[in-house]
Short mmCIF file of C-alpha atoms and ligand atoms in Angstrom, two decimals:
data_model
loop_
_atom_site.label_atom_id
_atom_site.label_comp_id
_atom_site.label_asym_id
_atom_site.label_seq_id
_atom_site.Cartn_x
_atom_site.Cartn_y
_atom_site.Cartn_z
CA MET A 1 -14.86 6.00 16.18
CA ASN A 2 -13.67 4.13 19.22
CA ASN A 3 -11.26 1.30 18.65
CA ASP A 4 -12.82 -1.06 21.17
CA THR A 5 -16.09 -1.21 19.25
CA MET A 6 -14.58 -1.48 15.76
CA THR A 7 -15.51 -4.73 14.01
CA THR A 8 -15.70 -3.97 10.30
CA ILE A 9 -13.02 -2.61 7.99
CA GLY A 10 -13.37 -1.63 4.34
CA ILE A 11 -10.46 -1.78 1.94
CA CYS A 12 -10.44 -0.08 -1.45
CA GLY A 13 -8.11 -1.67 -4.00
CA GLY A 14 -7.24 -5.36 -4.00
CA GLY A 15 -3.78 -5.21 -5.54
CA THR A 16 -0.32 -5.76 -4.07
CA MET A 17 -1.18 -3.91 -0.85
CA GLY A 18 -4.96 -4.18 -0.48
CA ALA A 19 -5.02 -7.99 -0.44
CA GLY A 20 -2.25 -8.15 2.18
CA ILE A 21 -3.93 -5.51 4.36
CA ALA A 22 -7.15 -7.54 4.11
CA LEU A 23 -5.30 -10.67 5.26
CA ASN A 24 -3.84 -8.78 8.23
CA CYS A 25 -7.29 -7.44 9.26
CA LEU A 26 -8.98 -10.85 8.84
CA GLN A 27 -6.35 -12.60 10.94
CA ALA A 28 -6.82 -9.97 13.65
CA GLY A 29 -10.53 -10.87 13.80
CA TYR A 30 -12.11 -8.07 11.76
CA THR A 31 -14.82 -8.43 9.14
CA VAL A 32 -13.50 -7.11 5.82
CA PHE A 33 -15.26 -5.72 2.75
CA LEU A 34 -12.80 -5.26 -0.10
CA TYR A 35 -13.88 -3.03 -2.97
CA ASP A 36 -12.06 -3.04 -6.31
CA SER A 37 -13.40 -1.56 -9.54
CA PHE A 38 -11.77 -4.31 -11.62
CA ALA A 39 -13.38 -7.77 -11.70
CA GLN A 40 -10.03 -9.59 -12.10
CA ALA A 41 -9.08 -8.45 -8.60
CA GLN A 42 -11.62 -10.85 -7.05
CA GLU A 43 -9.95 -14.06 -8.21
CA ARG A 44 -6.51 -12.68 -7.37
CA CYS A 45 -7.53 -11.62 -3.85
CA ILE A 46 -9.29 -14.86 -3.04
CA ALA A 47 -6.35 -16.95 -4.30
CA PHE A 48 -3.96 -14.80 -2.29
CA LEU A 49 -6.01 -15.11 0.92
CA GLN A 50 -6.50 -18.87 0.54
CA GLN A 51 -2.82 -19.51 -0.22
CA ASN A 52 -1.63 -17.47 2.75
CA LEU A 53 -4.18 -18.88 5.21
CA ASP A 54 -3.29 -22.42 4.06
CA LYS A 55 0.39 -21.62 4.52
CA ALA A 56 -0.27 -20.36 8.07
CA VAL A 57 -2.18 -23.58 8.90
CA LYS A 58 0.62 -25.76 7.47
CA LYS A 59 3.18 -23.87 9.55
CA LYS A 60 0.89 -24.42 12.58
CA LEU A 61 0.68 -20.66 13.14
CA ILE A 62 -3.15 -20.87 13.17
CA THR A 63 -5.71 -23.67 13.27
CA GLN A 64 -7.81 -24.73 10.29
CA GLU A 65 -10.88 -23.43 12.18
CA SER A 66 -9.46 -19.95 12.60
CA ALA A 67 -8.33 -19.91 8.95
CA ASP A 68 -11.88 -20.86 7.87
CA ALA A 69 -13.37 -18.26 10.22
CA ALA A 70 -11.03 -15.57 8.86
CA PHE A 71 -11.95 -16.40 5.27
CA SER A 72 -15.68 -16.42 6.10
CA ARG A 73 -15.41 -12.80 7.29
CA PHE A 74 -14.18 -11.67 3.84
CA THR A 75 -16.37 -10.14 1.14
CA PHE A 76 -15.12 -8.92 -2.24
CA THR A 77 -17.32 -6.32 -3.91
CA GLN A 78 -17.41 -4.09 -6.97
CA THR A 79 -20.16 -2.00 -5.38
CA LEU A 80 -18.86 0.82 -3.21
CA THR A 81 -22.13 1.14 -1.24
CA ASP A 82 -21.37 -2.29 0.29
CA LEU A 83 -18.80 -0.46 2.43
CA LYS A 84 -21.58 1.33 4.33
CA PRO A 85 -21.21 -0.74 7.56
CA CYS A 86 -17.44 -0.11 7.78
CA GLU A 87 -16.11 1.84 10.75
CA LEU A 88 -12.77 2.36 9.00
CA VAL A 89 -11.99 2.34 5.29
CA ILE A 90 -8.38 1.92 4.16
CA GLU A 91 -7.75 3.05 0.58
CA ALA A 92 -5.06 1.27 -1.46
CA ILE A 93 -5.83 2.12 -5.10
CA ILE A 94 -3.35 3.56 -7.61
CA GLU A 95 -0.89 6.24 -6.46
CA GLU A 96 -2.62 9.22 -8.10
CA GLN A 97 -4.33 12.07 -6.32
CA ALA A 98 -7.37 12.54 -8.58
CA PRO A 99 -8.74 8.95 -8.52
CA LYS A 100 -8.14 8.77 -4.77
CA GLN A 101 -10.07 12.00 -4.19
CA THR A 102 -12.94 10.88 -6.45
CA LEU A 103 -13.16 7.70 -4.35
CA PHE A 104 -13.10 9.62 -1.04
CA SER A 105 -15.91 11.94 -2.17
CA ALA A 106 -18.02 8.95 -3.18
CA LEU A 107 -17.25 7.22 0.13
CA GLU A 108 -18.32 10.25 2.16
CA ASP A 109 -21.78 9.96 0.60
CA ILE A 110 -21.99 6.32 1.75
CA VAL A 111 -20.37 5.82 5.15
CA PRO A 112 -21.52 7.47 8.39
CA GLN A 113 -19.69 10.57 9.64
CA SER A 114 -18.07 8.50 12.38
CA THR A 115 -16.26 6.27 9.86
CA LEU A 116 -12.55 6.95 9.61
CA ILE A 117 -11.05 7.12 6.12
CA ALA A 118 -7.36 6.21 5.82
CA SER A 119 -5.09 6.28 2.79
CA ASN A 120 -2.22 3.87 2.24
CA THR A 121 -0.61 6.41 -0.09
CA SER A 122 3.17 6.14 -0.24
CA SER A 123 3.82 9.78 -0.90
CA ILE A 124 0.81 12.03 -1.53
CA SER A 125 0.11 14.77 1.01
CA ILE A 126 -2.61 13.73 3.47
CA THR A 127 -3.65 17.38 3.81
CA ALA A 128 -4.02 17.66 0.02
CA LEU A 129 -5.98 14.40 -0.25
CA ALA A 130 -8.33 15.56 2.52
CA ALA A 131 -8.97 18.90 0.82
CA SER A 132 -12.02 17.66 -1.08
CA LEU A 133 -13.64 16.03 1.97
CA ARG A 134 -16.55 17.50 3.93
CA HIS A 135 -15.05 15.99 7.10
CA PRO A 136 -11.24 16.16 6.80
CA GLU A 137 -10.92 15.55 10.56
CA ARG A 138 -11.64 11.84 10.00
CA PHE A 139 -9.03 11.46 7.27
CA ILE A 140 -5.56 10.05 7.99
CA GLY A 141 -2.53 8.38 6.39
CA MET A 142 -1.96 4.73 7.27
CA HIS A 143 1.11 3.67 5.31
CA PHE A 144 1.75 -0.08 5.43
CA PHE A 145 4.88 -1.66 3.97
CA ASN A 146 5.11 -4.49 1.48
CA PRO A 147 4.11 -7.25 2.15
CA PRO A 148 1.70 -5.66 4.64
CA HIS A 149 0.78 -8.86 6.50
CA VAL A 150 4.49 -9.48 7.17
CA MET A 151 6.10 -6.06 7.60
CA LYS A 152 5.44 -4.63 11.06
CA LEU A 153 5.94 -0.93 10.40
CA VAL A 154 2.99 1.38 9.63
CA GLU A 155 3.61 5.12 9.25
CA VAL A 156 0.64 7.02 10.70
CA ILE A 157 0.30 10.48 9.19
CA ALA A 158 -1.97 13.27 10.37
CA GLY A 159 -2.90 15.94 7.86
CA LYS A 160 -3.37 19.57 8.90
CA ARG A 161 -7.02 18.95 9.78
CA THR A 162 -6.89 15.35 11.04
CA SER A 163 -8.34 15.09 14.57
CA PRO A 164 -6.15 13.85 17.45
CA GLU A 165 -8.87 11.22 18.13
CA ALA A 166 -8.42 9.78 14.63
CA VAL A 167 -4.65 9.51 15.22
CA LEU A 168 -5.19 7.78 18.56
CA THR A 169 -7.71 5.32 17.12
CA VAL A 170 -5.46 4.38 14.20
CA VAL A 171 -2.38 3.99 16.41
CA GLU A 172 -4.32 1.63 18.69
CA LEU A 173 -5.74 -0.24 15.70
CA CYS A 174 -2.23 -0.78 14.31
CA LYS A 175 -1.29 -2.43 17.60
CA LYS A 176 -4.36 -4.68 17.41
CA LEU A 177 -3.25 -5.67 13.92
CA GLY A 178 0.13 -6.64 15.36
CA ARG A 179 1.83 -3.74 13.58
CA THR A 180 4.23 -1.12 14.93
CA PRO A 181 2.82 2.36 14.35
CA ALA A 182 5.23 5.27 13.87
CA ILE A 183 3.91 8.81 13.71
CA ALA A 184 5.32 10.56 10.63
CA LYS A 185 4.94 14.14 9.45
CA ASP A 186 2.94 14.94 6.34
CA VAL A 187 5.92 15.65 4.08
CA PRO A 188 6.24 14.16 0.56
CA GLY A 189 7.18 10.48 0.86
CA PHE A 190 6.82 10.73 4.66
CA ILE A 191 10.00 9.21 6.18
CA VAL A 192 10.78 5.86 4.58
CA ASN A 193 9.82 6.63 1.00
CA ARG A 194 11.61 9.98 1.08
CA VAL A 195 14.87 8.37 2.20
CA ALA A 196 14.43 5.28 0.01
CA ARG A 197 14.05 7.32 -3.21
CA ASN A 198 17.80 7.51 -3.61
CA TYR A 199 18.24 3.78 -3.03
CA TYR A 200 16.23 3.10 -6.20
CA LEU A 201 17.28 6.12 -8.23
CA GLU A 202 21.03 5.79 -7.77
CA ALA A 203 20.78 2.09 -8.60
CA MET A 204 19.02 2.94 -11.86
CA ARG A 205 21.53 5.67 -12.66
CA ILE A 206 24.61 3.49 -12.16
CA THR A 207 23.18 0.72 -14.38
CA SER A 208 22.10 3.24 -17.05
CA GLU A 209 25.65 4.62 -17.09
CA GLY A 210 27.06 1.09 -17.49
CA GLY A 211 28.74 1.24 -14.09
CA ALA A 212 27.21 -2.05 -12.90
CA SER A 213 24.59 -4.61 -13.87
CA VAL A 214 21.19 -4.99 -12.22
CA GLU A 215 22.25 -8.31 -10.66
CA GLN A 216 25.56 -6.90 -9.45
CA VAL A 217 23.88 -3.98 -7.68
CA ASP A 218 21.37 -6.26 -5.94
CA VAL A 219 23.95 -8.84 -4.84
CA LEU A 220 26.33 -6.20 -3.53
CA MET A 221 23.69 -4.22 -1.67
CA ARG A 222 22.49 -7.42 -0.01
CA SER A 223 26.07 -8.32 0.89
CA ALA A 224 26.45 -4.85 2.37
CA GLY A 225 23.58 -5.56 4.77
CA PHE A 226 20.38 -4.47 3.02
CA LYS A 227 17.65 -7.11 3.12
CA MET A 228 16.82 -6.68 -0.57
CA GLY A 229 18.66 -5.08 -3.46
CA PRO A 230 16.99 -2.04 -5.06
CA PHE A 231 15.88 -3.80 -8.26
CA GLU A 232 14.35 -6.85 -6.58
CA LEU A 233 12.63 -4.48 -4.17
CA VAL A 234 11.22 -2.37 -7.01
CA ASP A 235 9.92 -5.58 -8.64
CA LEU A 236 8.21 -6.51 -5.36
CA ILE A 237 6.71 -3.03 -4.92
CA GLY A 238 5.60 -2.82 -8.56
CA VAL A 239 7.65 -0.84 -11.09
CA ASP A 240 4.53 1.22 -11.92
CA THR A 241 3.81 2.03 -8.27
CA ASN A 242 7.46 2.86 -7.59
CA TYR A 243 7.53 5.18 -10.63
CA ALA A 244 4.29 6.89 -9.52
CA VAL A 245 5.77 7.47 -6.07
CA THR A 246 8.99 8.86 -7.59
CA LEU A 247 7.00 11.26 -9.78
CA SER A 248 4.85 12.31 -6.85
CA VAL A 249 7.79 13.04 -4.51
CA TRP A 250 9.66 14.92 -7.29
CA GLU A 251 6.60 17.07 -8.13
CA GLN A 252 5.86 17.83 -4.47
CA TYR A 253 9.46 18.97 -3.91
CA PHE A 254 9.02 21.38 -6.83
CA ARG A 255 10.99 19.15 -9.20
CA GLU A 256 14.18 19.17 -7.17
CA PRO A 257 16.73 17.40 -9.46
CA ARG A 258 17.90 14.90 -6.81
CA PHE A 259 14.39 13.35 -6.81
CA ALA A 260 14.04 13.27 -10.63
CA PRO A 261 12.75 9.94 -12.01
CA ALA A 262 15.08 7.70 -14.04
CA LEU A 263 14.19 7.17 -17.72
CA VAL A 264 14.43 3.41 -17.29
CA GLN A 265 11.49 3.47 -14.84
CA LYS A 266 9.18 4.95 -17.46
CA GLU A 267 10.48 2.53 -20.10
CA TYR A 268 9.56 -0.49 -17.94
CA VAL A 269 6.15 1.00 -17.06
CA ASP A 270 5.39 1.71 -20.73
CA ALA A 271 6.42 -1.85 -21.63
CA GLY A 272 4.05 -3.32 -19.02
CA LEU A 273 7.00 -4.84 -17.16
CA HIS A 274 5.63 -3.99 -13.71
CA GLY A 275 7.55 -6.57 -11.67
CA ARG A 276 6.31 -9.63 -9.81
CA LYS A 277 2.64 -8.81 -10.30
CA THR A 278 2.98 -9.02 -14.09
CA GLY A 279 5.53 -11.85 -14.12
CA GLU A 280 8.39 -9.66 -15.33
CA GLY A 281 10.17 -6.48 -14.29
CA PHE A 282 13.90 -6.17 -13.81
CA TYR A 283 13.74 -9.97 -13.34
CA LYS A 284 11.47 -12.73 -14.71
CA TYR A 285 9.12 -14.68 -12.39
CA ASP A 286 7.45 -18.07 -12.80
CA LYS A 287 4.01 -16.85 -11.80
CA PRO A 288 2.64 -13.32 -11.81
CA ILE A 289 1.91 -13.24 -8.05
CA ASP A 290 4.70 -14.69 -6.01
CA LYS A 291 4.46 -13.75 -2.35
P1 NAD B 301 -1.63 -2.21 -7.37
O1 NAD B 301 -1.50 -1.63 -8.72
O2 NAD B 301 -0.97 -3.49 -7.08
O3 NAD B 301 -3.17 -2.37 -6.99
C1 NAD B 301 -4.11 -1.33 -7.12
C2 NAD B 301 -5.50 -1.95 -7.10
O4 NAD B 301 -6.44 -0.88 -7.09
C3 NAD B 301 -5.79 -2.82 -8.31
O5 NAD B 301 -6.38 -4.04 -7.89
C4 NAD B 301 -6.79 -2.00 -9.12
O6 NAD B 301 -7.73 -2.82 -9.77
C5 NAD B 301 -7.45 -1.16 -8.04
N1 NAD B 301 -7.93 0.14 -8.48
C6 NAD B 301 -7.30 1.02 -9.28
N2 NAD B 301 -8.05 2.13 -9.40
C7 NAD B 301 -9.16 1.93 -8.67
C8 NAD B 301 -10.31 2.73 -8.40
N3 NAD B 301 -10.44 3.95 -8.91
N4 NAD B 301 -11.27 2.22 -7.58
C9 NAD B 301 -11.12 0.96 -7.06
N5 NAD B 301 -10.08 0.18 -7.28
C10 NAD B 301 -9.09 0.67 -8.08
O7 NAD B 301 -1.13 -1.05 -6.37
P2 NAD B 301 -0.46 -1.23 -4.93
O8 NAD B 301 0.99 -1.46 -5.13
O9 NAD B 301 -1.27 -2.14 -4.13
O10 NAD B 301 -0.58 0.26 -4.38
C11 NAD B 301 -1.78 0.73 -3.82
C12 NAD B 301 -1.48 1.93 -2.93
O11 NAD B 301 -0.63 1.51 -1.87
C13 NAD B 301 -0.76 3.07 -3.65
O12 NAD B 301 -1.20 4.29 -3.11
C14 NAD B 301 0.71 2.81 -3.29
O13 NAD B 301 1.50 3.95 -3.34
C15 NAD B 301 0.55 2.31 -1.87
N6 NAD B 301 1.67 1.47 -1.40
C16 NAD B 301 2.24 0.55 -2.20
C17 NAD B 301 3.28 -0.23 -1.73
C18 NAD B 301 3.93 -1.28 -2.59
O14 NAD B 301 5.00 -1.77 -2.22
N7 NAD B 301 3.34 -1.68 -3.70
C19 NAD B 301 3.74 -0.06 -0.40
C20 NAD B 301 3.10 0.88 0.41
C21 NAD B 301 2.07 1.65 -0.09
#
């Protein structure tokens, strides 16, 4: 697929990342079909898009006309076949290999062979995800950061069988989306999530040992120059997503102890305290979605 002719992008998963990626694509002029298997995602996505487009108009970053035009190019669907016209599909469903692969197999039966399929996975091997595809050469990692319509960086990851053309197209697309693409190797967690594991895990260990409080760690890490403390960042990411990424990196490095999950992560996940998206994680929030 050539970048210059691309008009239509599909997104799978309308959660923390999918909705923000949709906003980014809409504002860059693309038509977007967002597929989510859960009906509740529709209201959430539409509210998110409207709030953020309104905010951009109020700040005079865009005109009311371009906000309306962007919104008119958006379609939410619970029917995967609606993604048939998409020239690129970006997957942003839960961080688990099996559901992602089931989705990719279903997609391959729907979209033309020229359609690129990208995963926003934070940690799962692109080569492994592509293993079940008939055309692994069109499969690639496109790892946005949270919130995706704000954060510029996108890690672009080629799997063992990804074609150089797919890499080139996605790199150019990132630029059209106003993002900064960085080519990363297909190693567990890629670059940022591999290095960031210890930011979260050490923070959880020191609080579990009674060495510091959650608030103390966040305030001090911010004072030391980090933009966000580890706990507020985990709440923004989603405690469940962060835990899934930790598990995935640990498993892929053959359970190396330095990547081992912290017990407190599982406790919060089991309790449904998933951070901002549920209204409570390590901190409490006024409204479930606060971005
Ligand atoms: P999320 O839990 O906020 O949203 C996931 C969405 O996918 C939900 O709307 C859910 O209804 C939908 N979904 C789940 N299973 C589905 C299926 N089988 N088919 C269709 N829709 C399905 O998750 P998220 O935080 O947006 O993460 C999505 C992906 O993006 C993960 O792979 C994650 O690792 C990655 N990611 C997350 C962050 C982050 O900060 N949250 C950053 C970068 C990458």
